[in-house]
C-alpha cells in the first residue's frame, strides 16, 4: 500500500495528446479484445456489459462493434467528457469504484476493465482504506452480475503483495476464479488478467497465451492487427453508408432519438461549399 503521488494533478494531463497516441490506442484495443474473448459470451447474442474505468470509451467502441450494449464507469470527468465528444454509444457514469456499484442485482452479463483496478490499492485520501474499498467494490460488483457471469479485469500490479490483496478481497466477496498471465516469460508483453466467476458452475480458467510453442499461432494473431471477417459476417467500413445505417438502427433499438433516413444519409460532402 502506498500514497498516490501529488506531483501529477489530473488537470495537467494532456487528454488530447493521450488520445492521439496510436500505440496506446492499439494496446487498449488488443487488451479489450482479449478480455472480451475470456468472457466467453454466447455467439451472435448481444449482451449487457459493464466497462469499469472506461476512460474515453476506446474499449466501448470494440463492444459496440461486437453488437453488445454497454455502460461505462469512470472517476475522471475529463475522460468522460472526451468520450462524449467522441459520441460513443454506451451510457456513461461518473463514479468512484471504491464506493461500490449502484446497479440492480443481476444486471450485467459480463464485466471488463482495462488498467484500472490497481488504483484501488492507492490511498490518495486520509479516509481511504484500500482493503475496505476493494471489498466494497468486489461485493457490490458480485451483486450486480448475473449468476454465472464473468468479470475479466486486466491490471498492472505493482508487486505480488498488491496482487494478493486484490485477489483476496475478490474471493472474500464471493467470487471464484484466479489470475491468468499472458506471455509470462516476457518482460514487456506480460499481461495480468483477474478472471472472476459470479456463482454458477465453476469452470476452468482461460488458457494463458505465450506459455508454449502451441500458442505461437494464437499469439501472432493476438499481437497483430485484427482482421475483418469475410463473407456475410463482414463488418461494413467505418463511416460508410452501411456503417452509418447500422449505427442509426442500433440507436433506434436503444430508444434514442435518431434523424430520419434520406437519400443524403452517408453521402460524402464535397470539399467546396
Short mmCIF file of C-alpha atoms in Angstrom, two decimals:
data_model
loop_
_atom_site.label_atom_id
_atom_site.label_comp_id
_atom_site.label_asym_id
_atom_site.label_seq_id
_atom_site.Cartn_x
_atom_site.Cartn_y
_atom_site.Cartn_z
CA UNK A 1 0.00 0.00 0.00
CA UNK A 2 1.21 3.50 -0.74
CA UNK A 3 0.02 7.06 -1.07
CA UNK A 4 -0.72 8.34 -4.56
CA UNK A 5 1.88 10.98 -5.55
CA UNK A 6 0.63 14.55 -5.84
CA UNK A 7 3.11 15.74 -8.44
CA UNK A 8 0.83 14.98 -11.42
CA UNK A 9 -2.58 16.65 -11.00
CA UNK A 10 -5.33 15.31 -13.23
CA UNK A 11 -5.99 18.80 -14.60
CA UNK A 12 -2.48 18.92 -16.07
CA UNK A 13 -2.92 15.77 -18.14
CA UNK A 14 -3.00 16.46 -21.85
CA UNK A 15 -6.06 14.37 -22.70
CA UNK A 16 -5.95 15.24 -26.37
CA UNK A 17 -2.34 14.08 -26.65
CA UNK A 18 -3.18 10.79 -24.95
CA UNK A 19 -5.98 10.11 -27.41
CA UNK A 20 -3.72 10.76 -30.38
CA UNK A 21 -1.17 8.21 -29.23
CA UNK A 22 -1.71 5.45 -31.77
CA UNK A 23 0.37 2.95 -29.85
CA UNK A 24 -1.70 3.43 -26.70
CA UNK A 25 -4.93 3.02 -28.66
CA UNK A 26 -3.64 -0.16 -30.29
CA UNK A 27 -2.70 -1.68 -26.91
CA UNK A 28 -6.09 -0.72 -25.46
CA UNK A 29 -7.89 -2.39 -28.36
CA UNK A 30 -5.80 -5.57 -28.06
CA UNK A 31 -6.38 -5.81 -24.31
CA UNK A 32 -10.11 -5.24 -24.76
CA UNK A 33 -10.32 -7.92 -27.44
CA UNK A 34 -8.51 -10.37 -25.18
CA UNK A 35 -10.72 -9.51 -22.18
CA UNK A 36 -13.93 -9.99 -24.19
CA UNK A 37 -12.58 -13.28 -25.53
CA UNK A 38 -12.12 -14.55 -21.96
CA UNK A 39 -15.68 -13.51 -21.05
CA UNK A 40 -16.80 -16.44 -23.24
CA UNK A 41 -20.04 -14.69 -24.20
CA UNK A 42 -22.59 -16.57 -26.34
CA UNK A 43 -22.02 -16.07 -30.07
CA UNK A 44 -24.34 -13.85 -32.11
CA UNK A 45 -26.14 -12.73 -28.94
CA UNK A 46 -25.97 -9.08 -27.78
CA UNK A 47 -25.04 -8.88 -24.09
CA UNK A 48 -25.14 -6.14 -21.47
CA UNK A 49 -21.54 -5.32 -20.46
CA UNK A 50 -20.09 -3.09 -17.74
CA UNK A 51 -16.79 -1.35 -18.60
CA UNK A 52 -15.01 -0.27 -15.40
CA UNK A 53 -12.56 2.60 -15.82
CA UNK A 54 -13.91 3.20 -19.33
CA UNK A 55 -11.96 6.43 -19.85
CA UNK A 56 -12.67 7.92 -23.29
CA UNK A 57 -14.62 4.87 -24.46
CA UNK A 58 -11.96 3.07 -26.52
CA UNK A 59 -12.98 -0.32 -25.10
CA UNK A 60 -16.64 0.57 -25.58
CA UNK A 61 -16.09 1.06 -29.30
CA UNK A 62 -14.97 -2.56 -29.58
CA UNK A 63 -18.03 -3.70 -27.62
CA UNK A 64 -20.26 -1.70 -29.96
CA UNK A 65 -18.58 -3.30 -32.98
CA UNK A 66 -19.45 -6.68 -31.45
CA UNK A 67 -23.12 -5.58 -31.15
CA UNK A 68 -23.06 -5.51 -27.35
CA UNK A 69 -24.78 -2.86 -25.22
CA UNK A 70 -22.53 -1.37 -22.56
CA UNK A 71 -22.27 1.01 -19.64
CA UNK A 72 -19.01 2.82 -18.93
CA UNK A 73 -17.95 3.92 -15.45
CA UNK A 74 -15.00 6.20 -14.63
CA UNK A 75 -13.84 8.52 -11.86
CA UNK A 76 -12.42 11.12 -14.27
CA UNK A 77 -14.89 13.70 -15.57
CA UNK A 78 -12.26 14.86 -18.07
CA UNK A 79 -12.04 11.44 -19.72
CA UNK A 80 -15.82 11.09 -19.79
CA UNK A 81 -16.04 14.49 -21.50
CA UNK A 82 -13.73 13.12 -24.20
CA UNK A 83 -15.99 10.08 -24.54
CA UNK A 84 -19.00 12.37 -25.01
CA UNK A 85 -17.14 14.37 -27.66
CA UNK A 86 -16.36 11.12 -29.48
CA UNK A 87 -20.08 10.23 -29.39
CA UNK A 88 -19.64 6.72 -28.02
CA UNK A 89 -22.83 4.66 -27.95
CA UNK A 90 -22.62 3.41 -24.36
CA UNK A 91 -24.13 5.06 -21.31
CA UNK A 92 -21.56 6.84 -19.12
CA UNK A 93 -21.43 7.12 -15.34
CA UNK A 94 -19.15 9.33 -13.23
CA UNK A 95 -18.39 7.32 -10.09
CA UNK A 96 -15.65 6.03 -7.79
CA UNK A 97 -15.38 2.23 -7.91
CA UNK A 98 -14.15 2.21 -4.32
CA UNK A 99 -17.55 3.44 -3.19
CA UNK A 100 -19.28 0.43 -4.72
CA UNK A 101 -21.63 -0.27 -7.63
CA UNK A 102 -25.09 1.33 -7.79
CA UNK A 103 -26.78 -1.12 -10.18
CA UNK A 104 -29.65 -3.54 -9.67
CA UNK A 105 -28.82 -7.15 -8.74
CA UNK A 106 -28.10 -9.42 -11.69
CA UNK A 107 -27.88 -6.58 -14.22
CA UNK A 108 -24.78 -7.40 -16.26
CA UNK A 109 -23.91 -10.41 -18.44
CA UNK A 110 -20.22 -9.60 -18.20
CA UNK A 111 -17.70 -7.07 -16.86
CA UNK A 112 -14.40 -5.88 -18.27
CA UNK A 113 -11.80 -3.44 -17.01
CA UNK A 114 -8.56 -2.35 -18.64
CA UNK A 115 -5.76 -0.98 -16.44
CA UNK A 116 -7.96 0.43 -13.67
CA UNK A 117 -8.38 -1.95 -10.72
CA UNK A 118 -4.86 -1.47 -9.33
CA UNK A 119 -5.68 2.17 -8.50
CA UNK A 120 -7.97 0.98 -5.71
CA UNK A 121 -4.82 -0.02 -3.83
CA UNK A 122 -3.81 3.65 -3.56
CA UNK A 123 -4.71 5.73 -0.51
CA UNK A 124 -4.90 9.20 -2.06
CA UNK A 125 -7.10 10.49 0.78
CA UNK A 126 -6.77 10.11 4.53
CA UNK A 127 -10.18 8.45 4.65
CA UNK A 128 -9.25 5.80 2.08
CA UNK A 129 -8.63 2.29 3.34
CA UNK A 130 -7.59 0.14 0.34
CA UNK A 131 -8.71 -3.26 1.73
CA UNK A 132 -12.14 -1.87 2.67
CA UNK A 133 -12.52 -0.09 -0.67
CA UNK A 134 -11.57 -3.25 -2.56
CA UNK A 135 -14.07 -5.34 -0.59
CA UNK A 136 -16.80 -2.75 -1.14
CA UNK A 137 -16.04 -2.78 -4.85
CA UNK A 138 -15.99 -6.56 -5.26
CA UNK A 139 -19.00 -7.30 -3.05
CA UNK A 140 -21.24 -4.81 -4.89
CA UNK A 141 -19.84 -5.93 -8.26
CA UNK A 142 -20.77 -9.53 -7.41
CA UNK A 143 -24.32 -8.45 -6.62
CA UNK A 144 -24.90 -6.61 -9.92
CA UNK A 145 -23.68 -9.51 -12.10
CA UNK A 146 -25.92 -12.25 -13.44
CA UNK A 147 -25.26 -15.65 -11.86
CA UNK A 148 -22.63 -17.48 -13.85
CA UNK A 149 -21.35 -14.27 -15.48
CA UNK A 150 -17.64 -13.48 -15.69
CA UNK A 151 -15.58 -10.41 -14.92
CA UNK A 152 -12.22 -10.03 -16.68
CA UNK A 153 -10.14 -7.31 -15.07
CA UNK A 154 -6.81 -6.50 -16.72
CA UNK A 155 -4.41 -4.85 -14.30
CA UNK A 156 -0.81 -3.85 -13.70
CA UNK A 157 0.00 -4.89 -10.12
CA UNK A 158 2.89 -3.04 -8.56
CA UNK A 159 4.11 -6.15 -6.77
CA UNK A 160 2.97 -9.60 -5.60
CA UNK A 161 1.58 -8.20 -2.34
CA UNK A 162 -0.72 -5.85 -4.21
CA UNK A 163 -1.95 -8.69 -6.45
CA UNK A 164 -2.58 -10.88 -3.40
CA UNK A 165 -4.55 -8.07 -1.71
CA UNK A 166 -6.79 -7.68 -4.76
CA UNK A 167 -7.44 -11.39 -5.25
CA UNK A 168 -8.03 -11.98 -1.54
CA UNK A 169 -10.75 -9.31 -1.37
CA UNK A 170 -12.36 -10.67 -4.54
CA UNK A 171 -12.58 -14.21 -3.13
CA UNK A 172 -13.82 -12.86 0.19
CA UNK A 173 -16.67 -11.12 -1.66
CA UNK A 174 -17.84 -14.47 -3.07
CA UNK A 175 -16.07 -14.70 -6.41
CA UNK A 176 -14.23 -17.76 -7.64
CA UNK A 177 -11.55 -17.71 -10.32
CA UNK A 178 -7.92 -16.66 -10.46
CA UNK A 179 -5.20 -14.81 -12.33
CA UNK A 180 -4.32 -15.52 -15.97
CA UNK A 181 -0.89 -14.27 -17.06
CA UNK A 182 -0.33 -13.93 -20.80
CA UNK A 183 3.27 -14.19 -22.03
CA UNK A 184 4.66 -14.83 -18.52
CA UNK A 185 8.26 -15.15 -19.78
CA UNK A 186 8.27 -11.76 -21.50
CA UNK A 187 9.15 -8.59 -19.63
CA UNK A 188 7.30 -6.22 -21.98
CA UNK A 189 4.44 -8.38 -23.25
CA UNK A 190 3.41 -9.87 -19.88
CA UNK A 191 -0.21 -9.06 -19.06
CA UNK A 192 -2.22 -9.88 -15.91
CA UNK A 193 -5.94 -10.67 -16.07
CA UNK A 194 -8.04 -11.34 -12.98
CA UNK A 195 -10.80 -13.68 -14.20
CA UNK A 196 -13.73 -13.94 -11.78
CA UNK A 197 -16.86 -16.11 -11.82
CA UNK A 198 -20.04 -14.85 -10.13
CA UNK A 199 -21.66 -18.02 -8.82
CA UNK A 200 -22.89 -20.76 -11.13
CA UNK A 201 -20.84 -23.79 -12.07
CA UNK A 202 -17.11 -23.39 -11.55
CA UNK A 203 -15.28 -23.66 -14.88
CA UNK A 204 -11.61 -23.77 -15.78
CA UNK A 205 -9.71 -20.55 -16.17
CA UNK A 206 -8.99 -19.48 -19.76
CA UNK A 207 -5.67 -20.70 -21.10
CA UNK A 208 -2.89 -18.12 -20.99
CA UNK A 209 -1.18 -17.03 -24.19
CA UNK A 210 2.53 -17.42 -24.80
CA UNK A 211 3.04 -20.37 -22.44
CA UNK A 212 4.31 -22.82 -25.06
CA UNK A 213 5.04 -23.49 -28.72
CA UNK A 214 1.43 -24.42 -29.41
CA UNK A 215 0.35 -20.87 -28.52
CA UNK A 216 2.56 -19.14 -31.10
CA UNK A 217 -0.09 -19.06 -33.80
CA UNK A 218 -2.60 -17.63 -31.35
CA UNK A 219 -0.04 -15.18 -30.07
CA UNK A 220 0.76 -13.90 -33.56
CA UNK A 221 -2.92 -13.38 -34.27
CA UNK A 222 -3.43 -11.53 -30.97
CA UNK A 223 -0.50 -9.16 -31.34
CA UNK A 224 -1.21 -8.32 -34.99
CA UNK A 225 -3.92 -6.10 -36.43
CA UNK A 226 -7.36 -7.63 -36.06
CA UNK A 227 -8.65 -8.83 -39.40
CA UNK A 228 -12.17 -8.19 -40.53
CA UNK A 229 -14.47 -11.14 -41.07
CA UNK A 230 -15.19 -12.36 -44.57
CA UNK A 231 -18.41 -13.13 -46.38
CA UNK A 232 -21.79 -12.39 -44.88
CA UNK A 233 -20.37 -11.66 -41.40
CA UNK A 234 -18.02 -8.97 -42.66
CA UNK A 235 -18.39 -5.61 -40.89
CA UNK A 236 -19.04 -2.52 -43.04
CA UNK A 237 -16.24 0.01 -43.48
CA UNK A 238 -16.31 2.69 -40.82
CA UNK A 239 -18.05 5.95 -41.88
CA UNK A 240 -19.52 4.24 -44.95
CA UNK A 241 -23.27 4.43 -45.69
CA UNK A 242 -23.83 0.85 -44.45
CA UNK A 243 -21.90 1.61 -41.24
CA UNK A 244 -23.95 4.74 -40.61
CA UNK A 245 -27.25 2.92 -41.26
CA UNK A 246 -26.28 0.14 -38.82
CA UNK A 247 -25.32 2.71 -36.18
CA UNK A 248 -28.64 4.54 -36.56
CA UNK A 249 -30.55 1.29 -36.33
CA UNK A 250 -28.74 0.34 -33.10
CA UNK A 251 -29.62 3.73 -31.63
CA UNK A 252 -33.27 3.25 -32.56
CA UNK A 253 -33.31 -0.14 -30.81
CA UNK A 254 -31.86 1.57 -27.73
CA UNK A 255 -34.73 4.07 -27.78
CA UNK A 256 -32.56 7.05 -28.68
CA UNK A 257 -33.66 9.92 -30.93
CA UNK A 258 -32.34 9.44 -34.47
CA UNK A 259 -32.78 11.60 -37.54
CA UNK A 260 -34.87 10.02 -40.34
CA UNK A 261 -33.07 8.33 -43.24
CA UNK A 262 -32.87 10.07 -46.60
CA UNK A 263 -31.06 9.78 -49.91
CA UNK A 264 -28.37 12.03 -48.44
CA UNK A 265 -27.63 9.73 -45.48
CA UNK A 266 -23.97 8.73 -45.57
CA UNK A 267 -23.22 10.76 -48.68
CA UNK A 268 -19.81 12.40 -48.65
CA UNK A 269 -19.80 16.16 -48.91
CA UNK A 270 -17.61 17.87 -51.47
CA UNK A 271 -14.67 19.93 -50.31
CA UNK A 272 -16.23 23.13 -51.68
CA UNK A 273 -19.50 24.64 -50.47
#
